[in-house]
Amino acid sequence: MPGANSVTSNQETIHKDLEEVVRKYARTTFLRPIADHTREAFAEAEEFVKKFSDARNNGQPQQEQNEKLWIPSPIALRTPGSRMTAEPSDAGIAPLAVILDSGCGTGESTIHIARRFPNIPVIGIDKSFARLNKAGNPSQTAGEEVPANAFWIRAELLDFWRLALDCVKAGEWAIPYHAVYYPNPWPKQSEATRRFHMHPIFPTLLALGNTIELRTNWEIYAREFAEAARIVFEERTSIASKELYGSPSSLRSVEDDSKNGHSAEVDKKGGSRLLGLRSTQALAGTTIKCESFDPSTPETAFERKYKDARQSLWRVVIC
């Protein structure tokens, strides 16, 4: 089928430098200045999220409304209080649920996701004006209206993610689902560090959502992404346990104490070590699933193209 060529690469297995590169970036922070145009685009997304949430509140307390936003999906989402859920803000207001569709292209996937989660604003993000200009056209909506919770924005993904993480950390947003459907695979070995999972942005990407789903038509990319995620979580767990208890062995002993009903020790700064313990336990309990899949109803032109060409699709689900 024309235009449905499989990925070709001079790399036949997981990149030899994957672990070294991922561990290095897991210990650092990406500090590139954020572009002004992405700040402006992010402000538009924030305004949409607030307006959509306000419209749904109908006078209900925000905490009650947010609880209603967490609805079932084909993927089992983690619930509030899990690995990456934001804490309430200083004002005591619960975070607003937001779903991201990163690299949404022409926006068809955003429509499908918005229909699956009608009570949550879904932000489709892409840097291409030409692709986004096609978002919401009749061929995508099958004659139906564009879902009211779908919104598209043109922005640089790496910058948008960092701004979104600031909102999560501030307790303003909680991201129950983050779709990363079909990123550029950069298949040449020499291009490997341009892949999301071998870039300094990767720890930020993993910190954003409770459930992250990546899709690709290149098995190596999927397996690398899954292995890179495992390495980052391993690094985070190791760093957290050393900061709290000095060594992994002491972490295990405190875990045993907590299971036996003993109180966790309070450190000199007045913070509870049990809070840190829960964080490390949550990281350790993260599930990373890498598998081939055959979509019964393709959600993007990409899926249709490769499904029709009978090529394998792969996905990684982290939750």
PDB file of C-alpha atoms in Angstrom:
ATOM      1  CA  MET A   1       0.000   0.000   0.000  1.00  0.00           C
ATOM      2  CA  PRO A   2       1.538   3.373  -0.970  1.00  0.00           C
ATOM      3  CA  GLY A   3       2.652   5.441   2.005  1.00  0.00           C
ATOM      4  CA  ALA A   4       2.522   2.509   4.431  1.00  0.00           C
ATOM      5  CA  ASN A   5       6.181   1.584   4.445  1.00  0.00           C
ATOM      6  CA  SER A   6       7.470  -0.043   7.603  1.00  0.00           C
ATOM      7  CA  VAL A   7      10.198   1.610   9.657  1.00  0.00           C
ATOM      8  CA  THR A   8      13.657   0.898   8.302  1.00  0.00           C
ATOM      9  CA  SER A   9      16.684   1.284  10.536  1.00  0.00           C
ATOM     10  CA  ASN A  10      20.328   0.324  10.918  1.00  0.00           C
ATOM     11  CA  GLN A  11      19.420  -0.564  14.516  1.00  0.00           C
ATOM     12  CA  GLU A  12      18.250  -4.134  15.075  1.00  0.00           C
ATOM     13  CA  THR A  13      17.679  -4.153  18.835  1.00  0.00           C
ATOM     14  CA  ILE A  14      17.451  -1.816  21.840  1.00  0.00           C
ATOM     15  CA  HIS A  15      20.067   0.921  21.520  1.00  0.00           C
ATOM     16  CA  LYS A  16      23.364   0.058  23.189  1.00  0.00           C
ATOM     17  CA  ASP A  17      23.521   3.440  24.967  1.00  0.00           C
ATOM     18  CA  LEU A  18      19.926   3.441  26.220  1.00  0.00           C
ATOM     19  CA  GLU A  19      20.600   2.680  29.879  1.00  0.00           C
ATOM     20  CA  GLU A  20      23.540   5.065  30.213  1.00  0.00           C
ATOM     21  CA  VAL A  21      21.669   7.957  28.594  1.00  0.00           C
ATOM     22  CA  VAL A  22      18.401   7.385  30.470  1.00  0.00           C
ATOM     23  CA  ARG A  23      20.101   7.091  33.879  1.00  0.00           C
ATOM     24  CA  LYS A  24      22.004  10.323  33.246  1.00  0.00           C
ATOM     25  CA  TYR A  25      18.852  12.260  32.430  1.00  0.00           C
ATOM     26  CA  ALA A  26      16.920  10.664  35.310  1.00  0.00           C
ATOM     27  CA  ARG A  27      19.333  12.456  37.668  1.00  0.00           C
ATOM     28  CA  THR A  28      19.129  15.862  35.993  1.00  0.00           C
ATOM     29  CA  THR A  29      16.542  18.549  35.210  1.00  0.00           C
ATOM     30  CA  PHE A  30      15.846  19.879  31.709  1.00  0.00           C
ATOM     31  CA  LEU A  31      16.253  23.656  31.937  1.00  0.00           C
ATOM     32  CA  ARG A  32      16.055  24.947  28.368  1.00  0.00           C
ATOM     33  CA  PRO A  33      14.216  28.315  28.294  1.00  0.00           C
ATOM     34  CA  ILE A  34      10.541  27.942  27.437  1.00  0.00           C
ATOM     35  CA  ALA A  35       9.449  29.672  24.226  1.00  0.00           C
ATOM     36  CA  ASP A  36       7.085  32.610  24.617  1.00  0.00           C
ATOM     37  CA  HIS A  37       4.688  31.266  21.972  1.00  0.00           C
ATOM     38  CA  THR A  38       4.251  28.062  23.986  1.00  0.00           C
ATOM     39  CA  ARG A  39       3.587  30.055  27.160  1.00  0.00           C
ATOM     40  CA  GLU A  40       0.863  31.912  25.279  1.00  0.00           C
ATOM     41  CA  ALA A  41      -0.586  28.674  23.919  1.00  0.00           C
ATOM     42  CA  PHE A  42      -0.503  27.099  27.368  1.00  0.00           C
ATOM     43  CA  ALA A  43      -2.397  30.061  28.791  1.00  0.00           C
ATOM     44  CA  GLU A  44      -5.117  29.416  26.181  1.00  0.00           C
ATOM     45  CA  ALA A  45      -5.263  25.766  27.242  1.00  0.00           C
ATOM     46  CA  GLU A  46      -5.531  26.767  30.905  1.00  0.00           C
ATOM     47  CA  GLU A  47      -8.404  29.108  30.078  1.00  0.00           C
ATOM     48  CA  PHE A  48     -10.235  26.371  28.176  1.00  0.00           C
ATOM     49  CA  VAL A  49      -9.798  23.892  31.038  1.00  0.00           C
ATOM     50  CA  LYS A  50     -11.101  26.398  33.565  1.00  0.00           C
ATOM     51  CA  LYS A  51     -14.106  27.409  31.448  1.00  0.00           C
ATOM     52  CA  PHE A  52     -15.031  23.798  30.682  1.00  0.00           C
ATOM     53  CA  SER A  53     -14.746  22.798  34.337  1.00  0.00           C
ATOM     54  CA  ASP A  54     -16.721  25.851  35.503  1.00  0.00           C
ATOM     55  CA  ALA A  55     -19.463  25.052  32.996  1.00  0.00           C
ATOM     56  CA  ARG A  56     -19.724  21.503  34.334  1.00  0.00           C
ATOM     57  CA  ASN A  57     -19.754  22.480  37.969  1.00  0.00           C
ATOM     58  CA  ASN A  58     -23.292  23.910  37.871  1.00  0.00           C
ATOM     59  CA  GLY A  59     -22.874  25.276  41.348  1.00  0.00           C
ATOM     60  CA  GLN A  60     -21.499  22.036  42.835  1.00  0.00           C
ATOM     61  CA  PRO A  61     -18.476  22.172  45.146  1.00  0.00           C
ATOM     62  CA  GLN A  62     -15.360  21.658  43.052  1.00  0.00           C
ATOM     63  CA  GLN A  63     -14.206  18.609  45.018  1.00  0.00           C
ATOM     64  CA  GLU A  64     -17.549  16.898  44.362  1.00  0.00           C
ATOM     65  CA  GLN A  65     -17.406  17.791  40.681  1.00  0.00           C
ATOM     66  CA  ASN A  66     -13.830  16.554  40.251  1.00  0.00           C
ATOM     67  CA  GLU A  67     -14.721  13.219  41.791  1.00  0.00           C
ATOM     68  CA  LYS A  68     -17.325  12.814  39.039  1.00  0.00           C
ATOM     69  CA  LEU A  69     -14.668  13.440  36.379  1.00  0.00           C
ATOM     70  CA  TRP A  70     -12.863  10.160  37.070  1.00  0.00           C
ATOM     71  CA  ILE A  71     -14.755   7.806  34.799  1.00  0.00           C
ATOM     72  CA  PRO A  72     -14.001   4.319  33.427  1.00  0.00           C
ATOM     73  CA  SER A  73     -12.202   3.823  30.106  1.00  0.00           C
ATOM     74  CA  PRO A  74     -10.955   0.898  28.030  1.00  0.00           C
ATOM     75  CA  ILE A  75      -7.691   1.309  29.952  1.00  0.00           C
ATOM     76  CA  ALA A  76      -7.808   0.954  33.712  1.00  0.00           C
ATOM     77  CA  LEU A  77      -6.822   4.403  34.952  1.00  0.00           C
ATOM     78  CA  ARG A  78      -5.224   4.992  38.301  1.00  0.00           C
ATOM     79  CA  THR A  79      -7.506   6.883  40.647  1.00  0.00           C
ATOM     80  CA  PRO A  80      -6.800  10.043  42.669  1.00  0.00           C
ATOM     81  CA  GLY A  81      -4.188   9.433  45.332  1.00  0.00           C
ATOM     82  CA  SER A  82      -2.028   7.230  43.091  1.00  0.00           C
ATOM     83  CA  ARG A  83       1.486   7.663  41.730  1.00  0.00           C
ATOM     84  CA  MET A  84       1.335  11.073  40.074  1.00  0.00           C
ATOM     85  CA  THR A  85      -1.924  12.607  41.280  1.00  0.00           C
ATOM     86  CA  ALA A  86      -1.504  16.225  42.325  1.00  0.00           C
ATOM     87  CA  GLU A  87      -2.105  17.312  45.886  1.00  0.00           C
ATOM     88  CA  PRO A  88      -4.776  19.938  46.651  1.00  0.00           C
ATOM     89  CA  SER A  89      -3.505  23.479  46.254  1.00  0.00           C
ATOM     90  CA  ASP A  90      -2.717  25.778  49.172  1.00  0.00           C
ATOM     91  CA  ALA A  91      -6.251  27.162  48.831  1.00  0.00           C
ATOM     92  CA  GLY A  92      -7.640  23.686  49.474  1.00  0.00           C
ATOM     93  CA  ILE A  93      -9.066  23.397  45.945  1.00  0.00           C
ATOM     94  CA  ALA A  94      -8.851  19.975  44.309  1.00  0.00           C
ATOM     95  CA  PRO A  95      -6.904  19.816  41.019  1.00  0.00           C
ATOM     96  CA  LEU A  96      -8.806  19.912  37.740  1.00  0.00           C
ATOM     97  CA  ALA A  97      -8.668  16.714  35.683  1.00  0.00           C
ATOM     98  CA  VAL A  98      -7.074  17.271  32.256  1.00  0.00           C
ATOM     99  CA  ILE A  99      -6.203  14.764  29.512  1.00  0.00           C
ATOM    100  CA  LEU A 100      -3.352  15.412  27.074  1.00  0.00           C
ATOM    101  CA  ASP A 101      -3.112  14.145  23.496  1.00  0.00           C
ATOM    102  CA  SER A 102       0.500  14.926  22.635  1.00  0.00           C
ATOM    103  CA  GLY A 103       1.553  15.089  19.005  1.00  0.00           C
ATOM    104  CA  CYS A 104      -2.105  14.875  17.978  1.00  0.00           C
ATOM    105  CA  GLY A 105      -1.416  15.623  14.296  1.00  0.00           C
ATOM    106  CA  THR A 106      -4.705  16.374  12.550  1.00  0.00           C
ATOM    107  CA  GLY A 107      -6.553  15.931  15.848  1.00  0.00           C
ATOM    108  CA  GLU A 108      -8.606  12.833  15.032  1.00  0.00           C
ATOM    109  CA  SER A 109      -7.288  11.018  18.104  1.00  0.00           C
ATOM    110  CA  THR A 110      -8.326  13.964  20.279  1.00  0.00           C
ATOM    111  CA  ILE A 111     -11.931  13.508  19.152  1.00  0.00           C
ATOM    112  CA  HIS A 112     -11.903   9.790  19.978  1.00  0.00           C
ATOM    113  CA  ILE A 113     -10.354  10.402  23.400  1.00  0.00           C
ATOM    114  CA  ALA A 114     -12.811  13.231  24.114  1.00  0.00           C
ATOM    115  CA  ARG A 115     -15.710  10.890  23.391  1.00  0.00           C
ATOM    116  CA  ARG A 116     -14.273   8.282  25.741  1.00  0.00           C
ATOM    117  CA  PHE A 117     -13.908  10.868  28.519  1.00  0.00           C
ATOM    118  CA  PRO A 118     -16.786  13.328  27.958  1.00  0.00           C
ATOM    119  CA  ASN A 119     -16.487  14.906  31.411  1.00  0.00           C
ATOM    120  CA  ILE A 120     -12.787  15.795  31.140  1.00  0.00           C
ATOM    121  CA  PRO A 121     -11.198  18.473  28.924  1.00  0.00           C
ATOM    122  CA  VAL A 122      -8.883  16.895  26.337  1.00  0.00           C
ATOM    123  CA  ILE A 123      -6.046  19.044  24.986  1.00  0.00           C
ATOM    124  CA  GLY A 124      -4.616  18.051  21.603  1.00  0.00           C
ATOM    125  CA  ILE A 125      -1.116  19.476  21.100  1.00  0.00           C
ATOM    126  CA  ASP A 126       0.933  19.635  17.913  1.00  0.00           C
ATOM    127  CA  LYS A 127       3.506  22.014  16.468  1.00  0.00           C
ATOM    128  CA  SER A 128       2.218  21.835  12.875  1.00  0.00           C
ATOM    129  CA  PHE A 129      -0.253  24.494  11.807  1.00  0.00           C
ATOM    130  CA  ALA A 130      -0.990  22.559   8.599  1.00  0.00           C
ATOM    131  CA  ARG A 131      -1.990  19.440  10.520  1.00  0.00           C
ATOM    132  CA  LEU A 132      -3.985  21.250  13.200  1.00  0.00           C
ATOM    133  CA  ASN A 133      -5.837  23.182  10.511  1.00  0.00           C
ATOM    134  CA  LYS A 134      -7.563  19.884   9.638  1.00  0.00           C
ATOM    135  CA  ALA A 135      -8.704  19.188  13.205  1.00  0.00           C
ATOM    136  CA  GLY A 136     -12.433  18.701  13.636  1.00  0.00           C
ATOM    137  CA  ASN A 137     -13.260  18.401   9.928  1.00  0.00           C
ATOM    138  CA  PRO A 138     -16.312  16.314   8.893  1.00  0.00           C
ATOM    139  CA  SER A 139     -14.228  13.301   7.861  1.00  0.00           C
ATOM    140  CA  GLN A 140     -13.040  13.001  11.471  1.00  0.00           C
ATOM    141  CA  THR A 141     -16.364  13.533  13.204  1.00  0.00           C
ATOM    142  CA  ALA A 142     -18.490  11.227  11.001  1.00  0.00           C
ATOM    143  CA  GLY A 143     -21.129  13.921  10.738  1.00  0.00           C
ATOM    144  CA  GLU A 144     -21.360  14.492  14.473  1.00  0.00           C
ATOM    145  CA  GLU A 145     -20.438  17.673  16.323  1.00  0.00           C
ATOM    146  CA  VAL A 146     -16.949  18.087  17.698  1.00  0.00           C
ATOM    147  CA  PRO A 147     -17.067  17.096  21.390  1.00  0.00           C
ATOM    148  CA  ALA A 148     -17.327  20.124  23.657  1.00  0.00           C
ATOM    149  CA  ASN A 149     -14.374  18.887  25.729  1.00  0.00           C
ATOM    150  CA  ALA A 150     -11.955  18.709  22.761  1.00  0.00           C
ATOM    151  CA  PHE A 151      -9.487  21.553  22.328  1.00  0.00           C
ATOM    152  CA  TRP A 152      -6.456  21.914  20.063  1.00  0.00           C
ATOM    153  CA  ILE A 153      -3.406  24.061  20.582  1.00  0.00           C
ATOM    154  CA  ARG A 154      -0.265  24.688  18.555  1.00  0.00           C
ATOM    155  CA  ALA A 155       2.788  24.456  20.802  1.00  0.00           C
ATOM    156  CA  GLU A 156       6.212  22.941  21.322  1.00  0.00           C
ATOM    157  CA  LEU A 157       5.593  19.674  23.184  1.00  0.00           C
ATOM    158  CA  LEU A 158       8.706  19.732  25.363  1.00  0.00           C
ATOM    159  CA  ASP A 159       7.841  23.194  26.673  1.00  0.00           C
ATOM    160  CA  PHE A 160       4.129  22.439  27.041  1.00  0.00           C
ATOM    161  CA  TRP A 161       4.905  19.361  29.158  1.00  0.00           C
ATOM    162  CA  ARG A 162       7.092  21.368  31.519  1.00  0.00           C
ATOM    163  CA  LEU A 163       4.393  23.989  31.996  1.00  0.00           C
ATOM    164  CA  ALA A 164       1.816  21.233  32.531  1.00  0.00           C
ATOM    165  CA  LEU A 165       4.040  19.604  35.154  1.00  0.00           C
ATOM    166  CA  ASP A 166       4.249  22.934  36.980  1.00  0.00           C
ATOM    167  CA  CYS A 167       0.429  22.879  37.166  1.00  0.00           C
ATOM    168  CA  VAL A 168       0.455  19.303  38.450  1.00  0.00           C
ATOM    169  CA  LYS A 169       3.025  20.113  41.125  1.00  0.00           C
ATOM    170  CA  ALA A 170       1.053  23.206  42.142  1.00  0.00           C
ATOM    171  CA  GLY A 171      -2.064  21.089  42.656  1.00  0.00           C
ATOM    172  CA  GLU A 172      -3.936  22.853  39.849  1.00  0.00           C
ATOM    173  CA  TRP A 173      -4.117  19.963  37.372  1.00  0.00           C
ATOM    174  CA  ALA A 174      -4.290  16.188  37.609  1.00  0.00           C
ATOM    175  CA  ILE A 175      -3.700  14.224  34.400  1.00  0.00           C
ATOM    176  CA  PRO A 176      -5.434  10.825  34.550  1.00  0.00           C
ATOM    177  CA  TYR A 177      -4.501   9.889  30.965  1.00  0.00           C
ATOM    178  CA  HIS A 178      -1.779  11.066  28.616  1.00  0.00           C
ATOM    179  CA  ALA A 179      -1.825   9.863  24.996  1.00  0.00           C
ATOM    180  CA  VAL A 180       1.427   9.893  23.032  1.00  0.00           C
ATOM    181  CA  TYR A 181       0.268   8.299  19.803  1.00  0.00           C
ATOM    182  CA  TYR A 182       2.908   7.748  17.131  1.00  0.00           C
ATOM    183  CA  PRO A 183       5.861  10.008  17.907  1.00  0.00           C
ATOM    184  CA  ASN A 184       8.611  10.387  15.308  1.00  0.00           C
ATOM    185  CA  PRO A 185      10.698   7.202  15.770  1.00  0.00           C
ATOM    186  CA  TRP A 186      13.992   8.763  14.590  1.00  0.00           C
ATOM    187  CA  PRO A 187      15.047   5.294  13.392  1.00  0.00           C
ATOM    188  CA  LYS A 188      18.722   5.932  12.622  1.00  0.00           C
ATOM    189  CA  GLN A 189      21.049   4.943  15.460  1.00  0.00           C
ATOM    190  CA  SER A 190      22.696   8.355  15.201  1.00  0.00           C
ATOM    191  CA  GLU A 191      19.311  10.001  15.867  1.00  0.00           C
ATOM    192  CA  ALA A 192      18.531   7.991  19.003  1.00  0.00           C
ATOM    193  CA  THR A 193      18.898  10.879  21.453  1.00  0.00           C
ATOM    194  CA  ARG A 194      16.083  12.686  19.633  1.00  0.00           C
ATOM    195  CA  ARG A 195      13.630   9.979  20.700  1.00  0.00           C
ATOM    196  CA  PHE A 196      11.522  11.037  23.697  1.00  0.00           C
ATOM    197  CA  HIS A 197      12.873   8.261  25.922  1.00  0.00           C
ATOM    198  CA  MET A 198      16.531   9.162  25.276  1.00  0.00           C
ATOM    199  CA  HIS A 199      16.020  12.907  25.674  1.00  0.00           C
ATOM    200  CA  PRO A 200      16.343  15.027  28.861  1.00  0.00           C
ATOM    201  CA  ILE A 201      12.559  15.624  28.734  1.00  0.00           C
ATOM    202  CA  PHE A 202      11.709  11.968  29.440  1.00  0.00           C
ATOM    203  CA  PRO A 203      11.502  12.215  33.271  1.00  0.00           C
ATOM    204  CA  THR A 204       9.092  15.141  32.826  1.00  0.00           C
ATOM    205  CA  LEU A 205       6.940  13.092  30.466  1.00  0.00           C
ATOM    206  CA  LEU A 206       6.734  10.230  32.966  1.00  0.00           C
ATOM    207  CA  ALA A 207       5.854  12.581  35.826  1.00  0.00           C
ATOM    208  CA  LEU A 208       2.888  14.104  34.011  1.00  0.00           C
ATOM    209  CA  GLY A 209       0.188  11.470  33.977  1.00  0.00           C
ATOM    210  CA  ASN A 210      -1.288   8.662  36.031  1.00  0.00           C
ATOM    211  CA  THR A 211      -1.694   6.535  32.908  1.00  0.00           C
ATOM    212  CA  ILE A 212       0.509   7.093  29.860  1.00  0.00           C
ATOM    213  CA  GLU A 213      -0.087   5.300  26.565  1.00  0.00           C
ATOM    214  CA  LEU A 214       2.408   5.400  23.717  1.00  0.00           C
ATOM    215  CA  ARG A 215       1.684   3.860  20.313  1.00  0.00           C
ATOM    216  CA  THR A 216       4.075   3.190  17.458  1.00  0.00           C
ATOM    217  CA  ASN A 217       4.585   0.942  14.443  1.00  0.00           C
ATOM    218  CA  TRP A 218       8.208   0.220  15.383  1.00  0.00           C
ATOM    219  CA  GLU A 219       8.681  -2.560  17.922  1.00  0.00           C
ATOM    220  CA  ILE A 220      12.153  -1.371  18.937  1.00  0.00           C
ATOM    221  CA  TYR A 221      10.788   2.076  19.835  1.00  0.00           C
ATOM    222  CA  ALA A 222       8.109   0.533  22.030  1.00  0.00           C
ATOM    223  CA  ARG A 223      10.540  -1.780  23.800  1.00  0.00           C
ATOM    224  CA  GLU A 224      13.021   1.055  24.326  1.00  0.00           C
ATOM    225  CA  PHE A 225      10.307   3.306  25.752  1.00  0.00           C
ATOM    226  CA  ALA A 226       9.197   0.616  28.183  1.00  0.00           C
ATOM    227  CA  GLU A 227      12.758  -0.164  29.277  1.00  0.00           C
ATOM    228  CA  ALA A 228      13.585   3.538  29.646  1.00  0.00           C
ATOM    229  CA  ALA A 229      10.530   4.007  31.872  1.00  0.00           C
ATOM    230  CA  ARG A 230      11.623   1.086  34.047  1.00  0.00           C
ATOM    231  CA  ILE A 231      15.072   2.640  34.432  1.00  0.00           C
ATOM    232  CA  VAL A 232      13.690   6.065  35.385  1.00  0.00           C
ATOM    233  CA  PHE A 233      11.371   4.606  38.025  1.00  0.00           C
ATOM    234  CA  GLU A 234      14.214   2.485  39.358  1.00  0.00           C
ATOM    235  CA  GLU A 235      16.380   5.594  39.642  1.00  0.00           C
ATOM    236  CA  ARG A 236      13.609   7.560  41.362  1.00  0.00           C
ATOM    237  CA  THR A 237      12.938   4.783  43.839  1.00  0.00           C
ATOM    238  CA  SER A 238      16.635   4.450  44.624  1.00  0.00           C
ATOM    239  CA  ILE A 239      17.115   8.196  45.090  1.00  0.00           C
ATOM    240  CA  ALA A 240      13.979   8.527  47.227  1.00  0.00           C
ATOM    241  CA  SER A 241      14.919   5.603  49.467  1.00  0.00           C
ATOM    242  CA  LYS A 242      18.464   6.884  49.983  1.00  0.00           C
ATOM    243  CA  GLU A 243      17.212  10.367  50.874  1.00  0.00           C
ATOM    244  CA  LEU A 244      14.706   8.965  53.355  1.00  0.00           C
ATOM    245  CA  TYR A 245      16.517   6.015  54.866  1.00  0.00           C
ATOM    246  CA  GLY A 246      20.114   6.006  53.709  1.00  0.00           C
ATOM    247  CA  SER A 247      19.915   2.688  51.850  1.00  0.00           C
ATOM    248  CA  PRO A 248      17.475   0.292  50.194  1.00  0.00           C
ATOM    249  CA  SER A 249      17.906  -2.169  53.075  1.00  0.00           C
ATOM    250  CA  SER A 250      16.685   0.370  55.630  1.00  0.00           C
ATOM    251  CA  LEU A 251      13.737   1.101  53.317  1.00  0.00           C
ATOM    252  CA  ARG A 252      12.750  -2.544  53.524  1.00  0.00           C
ATOM    253  CA  SER A 253      12.942  -2.509  57.307  1.00  0.00           C
ATOM    254  CA  VAL A 254      10.688   0.551  57.562  1.00  0.00           C
ATOM    255  CA  GLU A 255       8.244  -1.060  55.125  1.00  0.00           C
ATOM    256  CA  ASP A 256       8.095  -4.049  57.460  1.00  0.00           C
ATOM    257  CA  ASP A 257       7.455  -1.753  60.437  1.00  0.00           C
ATOM    258  CA  SER A 258       4.605  -0.004  58.644  1.00  0.00           C
ATOM    259  CA  LYS A 259       3.009  -3.319  57.714  1.00  0.00           C
ATOM    260  CA  ASN A 260       3.148  -4.345  61.377  1.00  0.00           C
ATOM    261  CA  GLY A 261       1.232  -1.233  62.369  1.00  0.00           C
ATOM    262  CA  HIS A 262       4.211   0.666  63.806  1.00  0.00           C
ATOM    263  CA  SER A 263       4.307   4.440  63.401  1.00  0.00           C
ATOM    264  CA  ALA A 264       6.705   5.943  60.909  1.00  0.00           C
ATOM    265  CA  GLU A 265       9.490   8.096  62.324  1.00  0.00           C
ATOM    266  CA  VAL A 266       9.162  11.847  61.840  1.00  0.00           C
ATOM    267  CA  ASP A 267      12.346  13.467  60.516  1.00  0.00           C
ATOM    268  CA  LYS A 268      14.048  16.574  61.906  1.00  0.00           C
ATOM    269  CA  LYS A 269      12.288  18.825  59.413  1.00  0.00           C
ATOM    270  CA  GLY A 270       8.931  17.751  60.788  1.00  0.00           C
ATOM    271  CA  GLY A 271       7.860  15.860  57.662  1.00  0.00           C
ATOM    272  CA  SER A 272       6.501  12.354  57.863  1.00  0.00           C
ATOM    273  CA  ARG A 273       8.774   9.607  56.598  1.00  0.00           C
ATOM    274  CA  LEU A 274       5.638   7.615  55.957  1.00  0.00           C
ATOM    275  CA  LEU A 275       4.748  10.090  53.204  1.00  0.00           C
ATOM    276  CA  GLY A 276       8.075   9.415  51.529  1.00  0.00           C
ATOM    277  CA  LEU A 277       7.606   5.710  52.032  1.00  0.00           C
ATOM    278  CA  ARG A 278       4.264   5.815  50.271  1.00  0.00           C
ATOM    279  CA  SER A 279       5.877   7.656  47.366  1.00  0.00           C
ATOM    280  CA  THR A 280       8.568   5.026  46.943  1.00  0.00           C
ATOM    281  CA  GLN A 281       6.035   2.227  47.274  1.00  0.00           C
ATOM    282  CA  ALA A 282       3.883   3.834  44.576  1.00  0.00           C
ATOM    283  CA  LEU A 283       6.873   4.115  42.234  1.00  0.00           C
ATOM    284  CA  ALA A 284       7.818   0.527  42.899  1.00  0.00           C
ATOM    285  CA  GLY A 285       4.244  -0.552  42.140  1.00  0.00           C
ATOM    286  CA  THR A 286       4.143   1.099  38.713  1.00  0.00           C
ATOM    287  CA  THR A 287       3.050  -1.222  35.891  1.00  0.00           C
ATOM    288  CA  ILE A 288       4.751  -1.004  32.485  1.00  0.00           C
ATOM    289  CA  LYS A 289       3.166  -3.059  29.720  1.00  0.00           C
ATOM    290  CA  CYS A 290       4.572  -3.376  26.190  1.00  0.00           C
ATOM    291  CA  GLU A 291       2.520  -5.283  23.624  1.00  0.00           C
ATOM    292  CA  SER A 292       1.462  -5.525  19.994  1.00  0.00           C
ATOM    293  CA  PHE A 293      -2.153  -4.571  19.340  1.00  0.00           C
ATOM    294  CA  ASP A 294      -4.711  -4.631  16.563  1.00  0.00           C
ATOM    295  CA  PRO A 295      -7.193  -1.751  16.935  1.00  0.00           C
ATOM    296  CA  SER A 296     -10.746  -2.796  16.101  1.00  0.00           C
ATOM    297  CA  THR A 297     -11.605   0.861  15.491  1.00  0.00           C
ATOM    298  CA  PRO A 298      -8.560   2.880  14.386  1.00  0.00           C
ATOM    299  CA  GLU A 299      -8.377   6.281  16.086  1.00  0.00           C
ATOM    300  CA  THR A 300      -5.970   7.948  13.673  1.00  0.00           C
ATOM    301  CA  ALA A 301      -5.156   7.923   9.971  1.00  0.00           C
ATOM    302  CA  PHE A 302      -1.856   6.377  11.023  1.00  0.00           C
ATOM    303  CA  GLU A 303      -3.613   3.393  12.599  1.00  0.00           C
ATOM    304  CA  ARG A 304      -5.855   2.889   9.587  1.00  0.00           C
ATOM    305  CA  LYS A 305      -2.937   3.053   7.186  1.00  0.00           C
ATOM    306  CA  TYR A 306      -0.839   0.452   8.935  1.00  0.00           C
ATOM    307  CA  LYS A 307      -3.778  -1.763   9.866  1.00  0.00           C
ATOM    308  CA  ASP A 308      -4.856  -1.849   6.217  1.00  0.00           C
ATOM    309  CA  ALA A 309      -1.264  -2.658   5.244  1.00  0.00           C
ATOM    310  CA  ARG A 310      -1.334  -5.501   7.822  1.00  0.00           C
ATOM    311  CA  GLN A 311       1.636  -4.135   9.674  1.00  0.00           C
ATOM    312  CA  SER A 312       2.064  -4.648  13.414  1.00  0.00           C
ATOM    313  CA  LEU A 313       1.292  -1.815  15.805  1.00  0.00           C
ATOM    314  CA  TRP A 314       2.795  -1.615  19.282  1.00  0.00           C
ATOM    315  CA  ARG A 315       1.835   0.188  22.445  1.00  0.00           C
ATOM    316  CA  VAL A 316       3.265   0.813  25.900  1.00  0.00           C
ATOM    317  CA  VAL A 317       0.910   1.495  28.798  1.00  0.00           C
ATOM    318  CA  ILE A 318       2.391   2.839  32.039  1.00  0.00           C
ATOM    319  CA  CYS A 319       0.104   3.072  35.064  1.00  0.00           C
TER     320      CYS A 319
END
